Coordinates of C-alpha atoms in Angstrom, one line a residue:
Chain A
X3 CA 80.1 63.4 128.2
X4 CA 77.9 61.6 130.6
X5 CA 74.1 61.9 130.7
X6 CA 71.9 62.8 133.6
X7 CA 69.2 60.2 134.3
X8 CA 66.6 59.8 137.0
X9 CA 67.6 56.4 138.2
X10 CA 67.6 54.1 141.2
X11 CA 70.9 54.0 143.2
X12 CA 71.5 50.3 142.7
X13 CA 71.0 50.6 138.9
X14 CA 73.4 53.6 138.8
X15 CA 76.1 51.6 140.6
X16 CA 75.5 48.7 138.2
X17 CA 75.9 50.9 135.2
X18 CA 79.1 52.4 136.6
X19 CA 80.5 48.9 137.2
X20 CA 79.6 48.1 133.7
X21 CA 81.8 50.9 132.2
X22 CA 84.6 49.8 134.5
X23 CA 84.9 46.7 132.3
X24 CA 85.1 44.0 135.0
X25 CA 86.2 40.7 133.5
X26 CA 84.6 38.5 136.2
X27 CA 81.5 39.2 138.3
X28 CA 80.3 36.7 140.9
X29 CA 77.4 37.0 143.2
X30 CA 74.8 35.1 145.1
X31 CA 71.4 36.7 144.6
X32 CA 70.2 36.2 148.2
X33 CA 70.9 36.8 151.9
X34 CA 69.9 39.6 151.0
X35 CA 71.0 41.2 147.7
X36 CA 70.2 44.3 145.8
X37 CA 69.4 45.3 142.2
X38 CA 73.1 46.0 141.6
X39 CA 74.0 42.4 140.6
X40 CA 70.5 41.8 139.2
X41 CA 71.0 44.6 136.8
X42 CA 74.5 43.5 135.9
X43 CA 73.2 40.1 135.1
X44 CA 70.6 41.8 132.8
X45 CA 73.4 43.8 131.1
X46 CA 75.3 40.5 130.5
X47 CA 72.2 38.6 129.3
X48 CA 71.4 41.4 126.8
X49 CA 75.0 41.4 125.5
X50 CA 75.7 44.9 126.6
X51 CA 78.4 43.8 129.0
X52 CA 81.1 41.3 128.0
X53 CA 82.1 39.7 131.2
X54 CA 82.0 36.2 132.9
X55 CA 79.1 36.4 135.3
X56 CA 79.0 33.6 137.8
X57 CA 75.9 33.0 139.9
X58 CA 77.0 30.9 142.8
X59 CA 75.5 29.1 145.8
X60 CA 76.6 31.4 148.6
X61 CA 78.4 34.6 149.4
X62 CA 81.3 32.6 150.6
X63 CA 81.6 31.2 147.1
X64 CA 81.1 34.5 145.4
X65 CA 84.0 36.0 147.4
X66 CA 86.1 33.0 146.6
X67 CA 85.3 33.1 142.8
X68 CA 86.4 36.8 142.6
X69 CA 89.5 35.8 144.6
X70 CA 90.4 33.2 142.1
X71 CA 89.6 35.5 139.2
X72 CA 91.7 38.3 140.5
X73 CA 94.6 36.0 141.3
X74 CA 94.5 35.0 137.6
X75 CA 94.9 38.6 136.7
X76 CA 91.3 39.6 136.0
X77 CA 89.5 42.7 137.1
X78 CA 86.8 41.3 139.4
X79 CA 83.7 42.6 141.2
X80 CA 81.1 41.4 143.7
X81 CA 78.4 42.9 145.8
X82 CA 76.6 41.9 148.9
X83 CA 75.0 43.1 152.1
X84 CA 74.1 42.2 155.7
X85 CA 74.3 38.4 156.5
X86 CA 75.8 37.7 153.1
X87 CA 78.6 40.1 153.9
X88 CA 79.3 38.3 157.2
X89 CA 79.5 35.0 155.3
X90 CA 82.1 36.6 153.1
X91 CA 84.3 37.8 155.9
X92 CA 86.7 34.8 156.0
X93 CA 87.5 35.3 152.3
X94 CA 87.7 39.1 152.7
X95 CA 90.7 38.7 154.9
X96 CA 92.2 36.3 152.4
X97 CA 91.7 38.7 149.5
X98 CA 93.5 41.5 151.4
X99 CA 96.3 39.3 152.5
X100 CA 96.9 38.2 148.9
X101 CA 96.9 41.9 147.9
X102 CA 94.2 41.4 145.3
X103 CA 92.6 44.6 144.0
X104 CA 89.0 43.4 144.0
X105 CA 86.1 45.9 144.3
X106 CA 83.0 45.1 146.1
X107 CA 79.9 47.1 147.1
X108 CA 78.7 46.5 150.6
X109 CA 75.2 47.7 150.8
X110 CA 74.9 48.6 154.5
X111 CA 72.2 46.7 156.3
X112 CA 71.7 45.3 159.8
X113 CA 72.7 41.8 160.9
X114 CA 70.8 39.2 162.8
X115 CA 69.6 37.9 165.2
X116 CA 66.8 39.0 165.3
X117 CA 66.5 39.0 161.5
X118 CA 66.4 42.5 160.2
X119 CA 67.4 43.5 156.6
X120 CA 66.9 47.3 157.0
X121 CA 69.7 49.9 157.0
X122 CA 72.4 50.4 159.5
X123 CA 76.2 50.1 159.1
X124 CA 77.0 47.2 161.4
X125 CA 77.9 44.8 158.6
X126 CA 80.8 46.6 157.0
X127 CA 82.1 48.0 160.3
X128 CA 82.4 44.5 161.6
X129 CA 85.1 44.0 158.9
X130 CA 87.0 47.2 159.5
X131 CA 90.2 45.3 160.4
X132 CA 90.1 43.0 157.3
X133 CA 92.7 45.0 155.3
X134 CA 90.1 46.4 152.8
X135 CA 90.0 50.1 152.1
X136 CA 86.5 51.2 153.1
X137 CA 84.8 54.2 151.5
X138 CA 81.4 55.5 152.5
X139 CA 79.1 57.3 150.1
X140 CA 76.8 60.2 151.0
X141 CA 74.4 60.0 148.0
X142 CA 73.9 58.0 144.9
X143 CA 76.0 60.3 142.6
X144 CA 78.9 59.8 145.0
X145 CA 78.2 56.0 145.3
X146 CA 78.2 55.7 141.5
X147 CA 81.4 57.8 141.0
X148 CA 83.2 56.2 143.9
X149 CA 83.2 52.8 142.2
X150 CA 85.2 54.2 139.2
X151 CA 87.6 55.8 141.7
X152 CA 87.8 52.5 143.7
X153 CA 89.2 50.5 140.8
X154 CA 91.9 53.2 140.2
X155 CA 92.9 53.2 143.9
X156 CA 92.9 49.4 144.2
X157 CA 94.9 48.8 141.1
X158 CA 97.6 51.4 141.8
X159 CA 100.7 49.3 141.7
X160 CA 101.9 50.8 145.0
X161 CA 98.6 50.0 146.7
X162 CA 97.2 46.6 145.5
X163 CA 94.5 46.4 148.1
X164 CA 90.9 45.6 147.7
X165 CA 88.4 48.4 148.0
X166 CA 84.9 48.2 149.5
X167 CA 82.4 50.9 148.6
X168 CA 79.8 51.2 151.3
X169 CA 76.4 52.7 150.6
X170 CA 73.3 52.7 152.8
X171 CA 70.7 50.1 152.1
X172 CA 67.3 51.3 150.9
X173 CA 68.1 55.0 151.8
X174 CA 70.4 55.0 148.8
X175 CA 70.1 51.7 146.9
X176 CA 66.4 51.9 146.5
X177 CA 66.0 55.7 146.1
X178 CA 65.7 57.4 142.8
X179 CA 67.9 60.5 142.1
X180 CA 69.0 62.4 139.1
X181 CA 72.5 60.9 138.4
X182 CA 75.1 61.9 135.9
X183 CA 76.1 58.5 134.5
X184 CA 79.7 57.9 133.3
X185 CA 80.1 57.1 129.6
X186 CA 82.2 54.3 128.4
X187 CA 84.6 56.7 126.7
X188 CA 85.1 58.8 129.9
X189 CA 85.5 55.7 132.0
X190 CA 88.2 54.4 129.7
X191 CA 90.0 57.7 129.8
X192 CA 90.0 57.6 133.6
X193 CA 90.6 53.9 134.2
X194 CA 93.2 52.2 132.0
X195 CA 92.9 48.4 131.6
X196 CA 94.2 46.4 134.6
X197 CA 97.7 45.2 134.1
X198 CA 98.5 42.8 137.0
X199 CA 102.2 42.5 138.1
X200 CA 101.7 39.2 139.9
X201 CA 99.2 36.6 138.8
X202 CA 98.7 32.9 138.2
X203 CA 100.6 32.2 135.0
X204 CA 102.0 28.8 134.0
X205 CA 105.0 30.5 132.4
X206 CA 105.9 32.1 135.6
X207 CA 104.4 30.0 138.4
X208 CA 103.5 31.8 141.7
X209 CA 101.8 30.7 144.9
X210 CA 99.2 32.8 146.6
X211 CA 98.2 32.5 150.3
X212 CA 100.5 29.7 151.2
X213 CA 101.6 28.9 154.8
X214 CA 103.9 31.5 156.4
X215 CA 105.1 30.7 159.9
X216 CA 106.1 33.0 162.8
X217 CA 109.2 33.8 160.8
X218 CA 107.3 35.9 158.2
X219 CA 103.7 36.4 159.0
X220 CA 104.1 39.5 161.0
X221 CA 105.9 41.3 158.1
X222 CA 102.8 40.7 155.9
X223 CA 100.7 42.6 158.4
X224 CA 103.4 45.3 158.6
X225 CA 103.3 45.8 154.9
X226 CA 99.4 45.8 154.8
X227 CA 99.4 48.5 157.5
X228 CA 102.1 50.5 155.7
X229 CA 100.2 50.4 152.4
X230 CA 97.0 51.3 154.2
X231 CA 98.6 54.5 155.4
X232 CA 100.2 55.1 152.0
X233 CA 96.8 54.7 150.3
X234 CA 95.6 58.0 152.0
X235 CA 97.6 60.0 149.4
X236 CA 96.3 57.9 146.5
X237 CA 92.7 58.2 147.6
X238 CA 93.1 62.0 147.8
X239 CA 94.9 62.1 144.4
X240 CA 92.3 59.9 142.7
X241 CA 89.5 62.1 144.0
X242 CA 91.3 65.2 142.7
X243 CA 91.9 63.5 139.3
X244 CA 88.2 62.6 139.1
X245 CA 87.4 66.2 139.9
X246 CA 89.6 67.4 137.1
X247 CA 88.0 65.1 134.5
X248 CA 84.4 65.0 135.6
X249 CA 84.0 68.3 137.5
X250 CA 82.5 66.6 140.5
X251 CA 84.2 66.5 143.9
X252 CA 82.7 64.5 146.8
X253 CA 85.7 64.9 149.1
X254 CA 89.0 63.1 149.4
X255 CA 89.6 61.2 152.6
X256 CA 87.0 63.5 154.3
X257 CA 84.7 66.3 153.2
X258 CA 83.6 69.3 155.2
X259 CA 80.5 71.5 155.1
X260 CA 80.7 74.9 156.8
X261 CA 83.3 73.6 159.3
X262 CA 85.9 76.5 158.8
X263 CA 84.3 78.9 161.3
X264 CA 82.2 76.4 163.2
X265 CA 82.2 76.0 167.0
X266 CA 80.1 72.8 166.8
X267 CA 80.6 70.0 164.3
X268 CA 78.7 66.8 163.5
X269 CA 80.9 63.8 162.4
X270 CA 79.2 60.9 160.5
X271 CA 79.4 58.6 157.5
X272 CA 77.0 57.7 154.7
X273 CA 73.6 59.0 153.8
X274 CA 72.8 60.8 157.1
X275 CA 75.3 63.5 156.0
X276 CA 72.5 64.9 153.8
X277 CA 70.1 65.3 156.7
X278 CA 72.9 66.9 158.8
X279 CA 73.6 69.5 156.1
X280 CA 69.9 70.5 156.3
X281 CA 70.2 70.8 160.0
X282 CA 73.4 72.9 159.7
X283 CA 71.6 75.4 157.4
X284 CA 68.7 75.5 159.7
X285 CA 70.8 76.1 162.8
X286 CA 73.1 78.6 161.0
X287 CA 70.0 80.7 160.2
X288 CA 69.4 80.9 163.9
X289 CA 73.0 82.1 164.4
X290 CA 74.6 78.8 165.5
X291 CA 78.0 78.2 164.1
X292 CA 77.7 74.6 163.2
X293 CA 79.1 72.3 160.5
X294 CA 79.5 68.7 159.3
X295 CA 82.5 66.5 158.7
X296 CA 81.9 63.5 156.5
X297 CA 84.2 60.5 156.8
X298 CA 84.6 59.3 153.3
X299 CA 87.6 57.0 153.9
X300 CA 87.0 55.0 157.0
X301 CA 89.9 52.7 156.4
X302 CA 92.5 54.0 156.1
X303 CA 91.3 56.3 158.9
X304 CA 92.5 59.8 158.1
X305 CA 93.5 61.0 161.6
X306 CA 95.6 63.9 160.5
X307 CA 93.1 65.3 158.1
X308 CA 90.4 65.1 160.7
X309 CA 92.6 66.8 163.3
X310 CA 93.5 69.5 160.8
X311 CA 89.8 70.1 160.0
X312 CA 88.5 70.0 163.6
X313 CA 91.3 71.4 165.9
X314 CA 89.6 74.8 166.3
X315 CA 86.2 73.3 167.2
X316 CA 84.6 73.5 170.7
X317 CA 82.2 70.5 170.5
X318 CA 82.0 67.4 168.3
X319 CA 78.9 65.3 168.0
X320 CA 79.5 61.9 166.4
X321 CA 76.5 60.1 164.9
X322 CA 76.7 56.4 164.0
X323 CA 74.6 53.5 162.8
X324 CA 76.6 50.7 164.4
X325 CA 78.0 49.8 167.8
X326 CA 80.8 47.8 169.3
X327 CA 78.8 46.0 171.9
X328 CA 80.5 46.3 175.3
X329 CA 82.5 49.3 174.2
X330 CA 80.1 51.8 172.6
X331 CA 80.2 53.9 169.5
X332 CA 83.0 52.8 167.1
X333 CA 83.4 56.0 165.2
X334 CA 83.0 58.1 168.4
X335 CA 85.9 56.4 170.0
X336 CA 88.0 56.7 167.0
X337 CA 87.3 60.4 166.8
X338 CA 88.3 60.7 170.4
X339 CA 91.6 59.0 169.7
X340 CA 92.3 61.7 167.0
X341 CA 92.8 64.2 169.9
X342 CA 94.8 62.0 172.1
X343 CA 98.1 63.7 173.0
X344 CA 97.1 66.9 171.4
X345 CA 97.2 70.2 173.3
X346 CA 93.5 70.9 173.2
X347 CA 90.6 68.4 173.3
X348 CA 87.1 69.4 172.2
X349 CA 84.0 68.1 174.0
X350 CA 83.1 64.9 172.1
X351 CA 79.7 63.2 172.4
X352 CA 78.7 60.0 170.6
X353 CA 75.2 59.0 169.6
X354 CA 74.0 55.6 168.3
X355 CA 71.0 56.2 165.9
X356 CA 69.0 54.5 163.2
X357 CA 69.9 50.8 164.0
X358 CA 67.9 48.2 162.1
X359 CA 66.4 50.8 159.8
X360 CA 64.9 53.1 162.5
X361 CA 64.2 56.4 160.7
X362 CA 66.6 59.3 161.3
X363 CA 64.5 62.4 161.0
X364 CA 65.2 66.1 161.5
X365 CA 63.6 65.5 164.9
X366 CA 66.1 62.8 165.8
X367 CA 68.9 65.2 165.2
X368 CA 67.1 67.9 167.2
X369 CA 67.1 65.5 170.1
X370 CA 70.8 64.9 169.7
X371 CA 71.5 68.6 169.7
X372 CA 69.4 69.1 172.8
X373 CA 71.1 66.3 174.6
X374 CA 74.6 67.3 173.6
X375 CA 74.2 70.8 175.1
X376 CA 73.7 69.3 178.6
X377 CA 76.1 66.3 178.6
X378 CA 79.7 65.8 177.9
X379 CA 82.0 62.9 176.9
X380 CA 79.1 60.5 176.8
X381 CA 77.7 57.9 174.4
X382 CA 74.1 57.1 174.2
X383 CA 71.2 55.8 172.0
X384 CA 68.9 58.3 170.6
X385 CA 65.4 57.5 169.2
X386 CA 64.7 54.5 171.5
X387 CA 61.0 53.5 171.9
X388 CA 60.6 54.1 175.6
X389 CA 57.7 51.6 175.8
X390 CA 59.9 48.7 174.7
X391 CA 62.7 49.3 177.2
X392 CA 60.7 49.8 180.3
Chain B
X1337 CA 38.2 21.4 167.8
X1338 CA 36.9 18.4 166.0
X1339 CA 39.0 15.6 164.6
X1340 CA 39.4 17.4 161.2
X1341 CA 40.7 20.6 162.8
X1342 CA 42.7 19.0 165.6
X1343 CA 45.9 19.7 163.8
X1344 CA 45.5 23.4 164.4
X1345 CA 46.8 23.0 167.9
X1346 CA 50.3 23.0 166.4
X1347 CA 49.8 26.4 164.8
X1348 CA 50.0 29.9 166.2
X1349 CA 46.6 30.9 164.9
X1350 CA 47.0 34.5 166.0
X1351 CA 49.9 35.1 163.5
X1352 CA 47.9 33.7 160.6
X1353 CA 47.4 34.4 157.7
X1354 CA 50.9 33.7 156.5
X1355 CA 52.7 36.3 154.4
X1356 CA 52.8 33.8 151.5
X1357 CA 51.4 35.0 148.2
X1358 CA 48.0 33.9 146.9
X1359 CA 48.4 30.6 145.1
X1360 CA 51.5 29.6 147.0
X1361 CA 51.8 25.8 147.8
X1362 CA 53.6 26.3 151.1
X1363 CA 50.4 26.6 153.1
X1364 CA 49.3 23.1 151.9
X1365 CA 52.6 21.6 153.1
X1366 CA 52.4 23.5 156.4
X1367 CA 49.0 22.1 157.1
X1368 CA 50.0 18.6 156.1
X1369 CA 53.0 18.7 158.5
X1370 CA 50.7 19.7 161.3
X1371 CA 48.3 16.8 160.3
X1372 CA 51.2 14.4 160.6
X1373 CA 52.2 15.8 163.9
X1374 CA 48.6 15.4 165.0
X1375 CA 48.4 11.8 163.7
X1376 CA 51.5 10.9 165.7
X1377 CA 50.3 13.0 168.6
X1378 CA 53.7 14.6 169.0
X1379 CA 54.0 16.4 172.4
X1380 CA 54.1 20.2 172.0
X1381 CA 56.7 20.4 174.7
X1382 CA 58.9 17.8 173.0
X1383 CA 59.0 19.0 169.4
X1384 CA 61.2 21.6 167.9
X1385 CA 61.0 23.2 164.4
X1386 CA 64.1 24.7 162.8
X1387 CA 64.2 26.7 159.6
X1388 CA 66.6 28.6 157.4
X1389 CA 65.9 31.7 155.3
X1390 CA 63.4 32.1 152.5
X1391 CA 59.6 31.7 152.0
X1392 CA 59.7 28.2 153.5
X1393 CA 62.0 29.5 156.2
X1394 CA 59.2 31.6 157.6
X1395 CA 57.4 28.4 158.6
X1396 CA 59.2 28.1 161.9
X1397 CA 57.4 31.1 163.3
X1398 CA 54.0 29.7 162.5
X1399 CA 54.2 26.6 164.6
X1400 CA 53.0 26.8 168.2
X1401 CA 56.2 24.9 169.2
X1402 CA 59.7 25.8 170.2
X1403 CA 61.4 27.1 167.0
X1404 CA 64.6 28.6 165.7
X1405 CA 64.9 30.8 162.6
X1406 CA 68.5 30.4 161.7
X1407 CA 70.9 32.1 159.3
X1408 CA 70.6 31.2 155.6
X1409 CA 71.6 27.6 155.0
X1410 CA 72.3 26.8 158.7
X1411 CA 69.1 25.0 159.7
X1412 CA 70.6 21.5 159.5
X1413 CA 73.7 22.0 161.8
X1414 CA 71.5 23.9 164.3
X1415 CA 69.0 21.1 164.3
X1416 CA 71.7 18.6 164.8
X1417 CA 73.1 20.6 167.7
X1418 CA 69.6 20.6 169.3
X1419 CA 69.3 16.8 168.9
X1420 CA 72.7 16.1 170.3
X1421 CA 72.0 18.3 173.3
X1422 CA 68.6 16.6 174.0
X1423 CA 68.0 13.3 172.3
X1424 CA 64.4 13.2 173.7
X1425 CA 63.3 16.0 171.4
X1426 CA 61.7 15.4 168.0
X1427 CA 63.6 17.8 165.7
X1428 CA 62.1 18.9 162.4
X1429 CA 63.8 21.1 159.8
X1430 CA 61.4 23.0 157.5
X1431 CA 63.1 24.9 154.8
X1432 CA 63.4 25.4 151.0
X1433 CA 65.5 24.0 148.2
X1434 CA 67.6 27.1 147.9
X1435 CA 68.4 27.1 151.6
X1436 CA 68.9 23.4 152.1
X1437 CA 70.7 22.5 148.8
X1438 CA 72.2 25.9 147.8
X1439 CA 73.9 27.9 150.5
X1440 CA 73.4 25.1 153.0
X1441 CA 74.2 22.2 150.6
X1442 CA 77.4 21.1 152.3
X1443 CA 75.6 20.6 155.6
X1444 CA 73.1 18.2 153.9
X1445 CA 75.9 16.0 152.7
X1446 CA 77.2 15.7 156.2
X1447 CA 73.9 15.4 158.0
X1448 CA 73.2 12.4 155.7
X1449 CA 76.6 10.9 156.5
X1450 CA 76.1 11.4 160.3
X1451 CA 72.6 10.0 160.1
X1452 CA 71.5 12.3 162.8
X1453 CA 67.9 11.4 163.9
X1454 CA 66.2 14.5 162.5
X1455 CA 63.5 15.0 159.9
X1456 CA 63.8 17.5 157.0
X1457 CA 60.8 18.7 155.1
X1458 CA 62.0 20.5 152.0
X1459 CA 59.5 22.8 150.2
X1460 CA 60.9 22.2 146.7
X1461 CA 59.6 24.9 144.5
X1462 CA 62.6 25.0 142.2
X1463 CA 63.2 28.8 142.8
X1464 CA 64.5 31.4 145.3
X1465 CA 61.0 32.8 145.6
X1466 CA 61.2 35.3 148.5
X1467 CA 63.8 37.4 146.7
X1468 CA 62.0 37.5 143.4
X1469 CA 62.6 34.3 141.5
X1470 CA 66.3 33.6 141.1
X1471 CA 67.5 30.2 139.7
X1472 CA 67.8 27.5 142.4
X1473 CA 69.9 24.3 142.7
X1474 CA 66.9 22.3 141.4
X1475 CA 65.6 24.6 138.7
X1476 CA 65.4 22.4 135.6
X1477 CA 67.8 22.8 132.7
X1478 CA 66.8 25.5 130.2
X1479 CA 64.2 27.0 132.5
X1480 CA 63.7 30.7 132.4
X1481 CA 64.1 32.5 135.7
X1482 CA 64.9 36.1 136.7
X1483 CA 68.6 35.3 136.7
X1484 CA 68.5 32.9 133.7
X1485 CA 66.5 34.9 131.2
X1486 CA 67.9 32.7 128.4
X1487 CA 67.1 29.5 130.3
X1488 CA 69.1 27.8 133.0
X1489 CA 72.4 26.7 131.5
X1490 CA 73.0 24.3 134.4
X1491 CA 71.4 21.0 135.4
X1492 CA 69.5 20.5 138.6
X1493 CA 70.8 18.6 141.7
X1494 CA 69.2 15.2 142.0
X1495 CA 68.4 15.3 145.7
X1496 CA 67.8 11.5 145.9
X1497 CA 71.3 10.8 144.5
X1498 CA 72.9 12.5 147.5
X1499 CA 71.7 9.7 149.8
X1500 CA 73.6 7.0 147.9
X1501 CA 74.3 4.0 150.0
X1502 CA 73.6 5.8 153.3
X1503 CA 70.8 4.2 155.4
X1504 CA 68.6 7.2 155.4
X1505 CA 64.9 7.8 154.7
X1506 CA 64.2 9.7 151.5
X1507 CA 60.7 10.5 150.0
X1508 CA 59.5 12.6 147.2
X1509 CA 55.9 13.8 147.1
X1510 CA 53.9 16.8 145.9
X1511 CA 51.5 19.4 147.1
X1512 CA 48.8 17.8 144.9
X1513 CA 49.1 14.3 146.5
X1514 CA 47.7 15.2 149.9
X1515 CA 47.3 11.7 151.3
X1516 CA 50.7 10.6 150.0
X1517 CA 52.4 13.7 151.4
X1518 CA 50.9 13.1 154.8
X1519 CA 52.0 9.4 154.6
X1520 CA 55.6 10.4 153.6
X1521 CA 55.9 13.0 156.4
X1522 CA 54.5 10.7 159.0
X1523 CA 56.8 7.9 158.0
X1524 CA 59.7 10.2 158.0
X1525 CA 58.9 11.4 161.5
X1526 CA 58.7 7.8 162.7
X1527 CA 62.0 6.9 161.1
X1528 CA 64.9 6.5 163.5
X1529 CA 67.7 8.2 161.7
X1530 CA 68.0 11.0 159.1
X1531 CA 64.9 11.4 157.0
X1532 CA 64.3 13.8 154.2
X1533 CA 61.0 14.6 152.4
X1534 CA 61.2 16.5 149.1
X1535 CA 57.8 18.1 148.7
X1536 CA 57.3 19.5 145.2
X1537 CA 55.3 22.6 145.6
X1538 CA 54.4 25.6 143.4
X1539 CA 55.3 29.3 143.3
X1540 CA 53.1 31.0 140.8
X1541 CA 54.1 34.6 141.5
X1542 CA 57.9 34.4 141.1
X1543 CA 58.2 31.3 139.0
X1544 CA 55.2 29.8 137.3
X1545 CA 53.9 32.9 135.6
X1546 CA 57.3 33.3 133.9
X1547 CA 56.9 29.8 132.5
X1548 CA 53.4 30.4 131.1
X1549 CA 51.2 28.9 133.8
X1550 CA 47.9 30.9 134.0
X1551 CA 47.4 30.2 137.6
X1552 CA 48.5 28.2 140.6
X1553 CA 45.9 25.5 140.1
X1554 CA 47.4 24.8 136.7
X1555 CA 50.8 24.2 138.4
X1556 CA 49.2 22.0 141.0
X1557 CA 47.4 19.9 138.4
X1558 CA 50.6 19.6 136.5
X1559 CA 52.0 17.6 139.5
X1560 CA 49.0 15.2 139.1
X1561 CA 49.8 14.7 135.4
X1562 CA 53.6 14.4 135.8
X1563 CA 54.1 12.3 138.9
X1564 CA 53.3 8.6 139.2
X1565 CA 53.3 6.9 142.6
X1566 CA 55.8 4.2 143.2
X1567 CA 56.3 3.2 146.9
X1568 CA 58.3 0.1 146.2
X1569 CA 61.2 1.5 144.2
X1570 CA 64.8 1.3 145.2
X1571 CA 65.3 4.5 143.2
X1572 CA 62.7 6.9 142.0
X1573 CA 62.6 8.0 138.4
X1574 CA 62.4 11.8 137.8
X1575 CA 58.6 11.5 137.3
X1576 CA 57.9 9.3 140.3
X1577 CA 57.0 10.0 143.9
X1578 CA 57.4 7.5 146.7
X1579 CA 59.4 6.5 149.7
X1580 CA 63.0 5.1 149.5
X1581 CA 64.3 3.5 152.6
X1582 CA 67.4 1.4 152.1
X1583 CA 67.3 -0.1 155.6
X1584 CA 64.9 0.4 158.5
X1585 CA 67.8 -0.1 160.9
X1586 CA 69.2 3.4 160.1
X1587 CA 69.7 4.4 163.7
X1588 CA 73.2 5.5 164.5

């Protein structure tokens, strides 16, 4: 059995990665980084974790090292955030295209310019089309558990896609919470050793990532898209299997809180879900039938599950910590697309909040609710400093 | 301002003090750069400072000059772009060893090769200081850092060796040798072509204290003990400071 420990989010994730028995870890300790890889390097230095730990000169190199390691058949892991994540993006597309089941943690933080290292989700959302499965964690227990699930999803022989676990910078990574850590024995029971089907092996030579012209490239994208859709079932199954073994369930593709009889529902990803649940309880005490839908799997995007959960709802309020500049809320527009062609469309409002680490308080959400009552089908920023935009 | 404080015109005095830790050597280098600017009377409307990320990278914001704070490692190509767009500007890169030699190392190889007429001042403290003291490309072999608790298994980059046969200006100096540092920086700024000054400086908080130094002054005085001046060498020994200039006709 695991033990419950009062522990920092980053350290909990590092300990979970440790029991997943990665064979190669590569990271650059800067641009910026978190305690995740720092603690992993400590575990290696103290002999508690047997793995090749490679400290490289940039995130581009870190992503490339895990690419090489995974192509050689090793279980590989890396972590980064913000600008470092952006520097990795070229290689992230390569990894997905080569169908390498690498796991990375993207600690969500803002991107420059201006330089800002505080929390929002612009970094990982910028790579939503890279072919990586993207999962978003609500709290540190989920973030910790999600990594064990991620390896199992990625290494499923019908999937073979990289998985990115996204967790909010500072709000989660630097916060202490009581966490039930996963023991080595339990992890081994859940996650068997990785047996690659295709890897660099002199006895059976293979080429990875070679030139494919107009005659075959499109088919590689077709299969990536097909597998992405297929992975929805695997993500749900792995969450259920985890529930069976560990007794904890954080949701499959999505999770819902008091949505069944709700007329109004918040939709969001990441740590803000916790704040929203408090608001739901507060509003329900006043007689408002309100609920929360958490997007756990952002890619693949679970359109059908979302529709099934929300088709009875009158109003949807989407909250997000990123923006597609020139278009508006990314998640808000994807939620709108869920209802395209359906018989009944709820009122959907989108709100951009908490960019660059601006606090999202109960008051922020109260503002959102007040605004949503009076407007429809709009997207706006909430929590702007009026003095700065005059 | 009298003659001794005339260099302050190059600083944004209202944003001082800097966020650097007590005992940090960066302030000494920052002041000396300004003194060199002052000695050459560089026009404030004709000088640009570019920096990358890190403690040294914060420097760009302290100069009362046009400045760009770039992404990690990208100071050199940004500076080159500025110079190619307006050749009349004096373009100075101020950044650290992790930024210039680690994540931005590839750019240094090619800036040397292109011999772009810019000056690079490298605060060489042997550590990624801002993020807590991780091993850098010039951390000596066997040295303990946050990420090498058993000592650095790798060997440091010899910055000087990157210059090879290229007609560029290279100087090594330290935060202790104030007069020498000023001479190196001034000469580098005067040089037509690519010039690089490696300034050995100290980080007590995230480096020195793990190595057993009692205080910053001890690290500073160590520079005095270790480094000998040699301004006539074709190649500097590891314990020498001085100016190497293969050919004064380094202009592209």
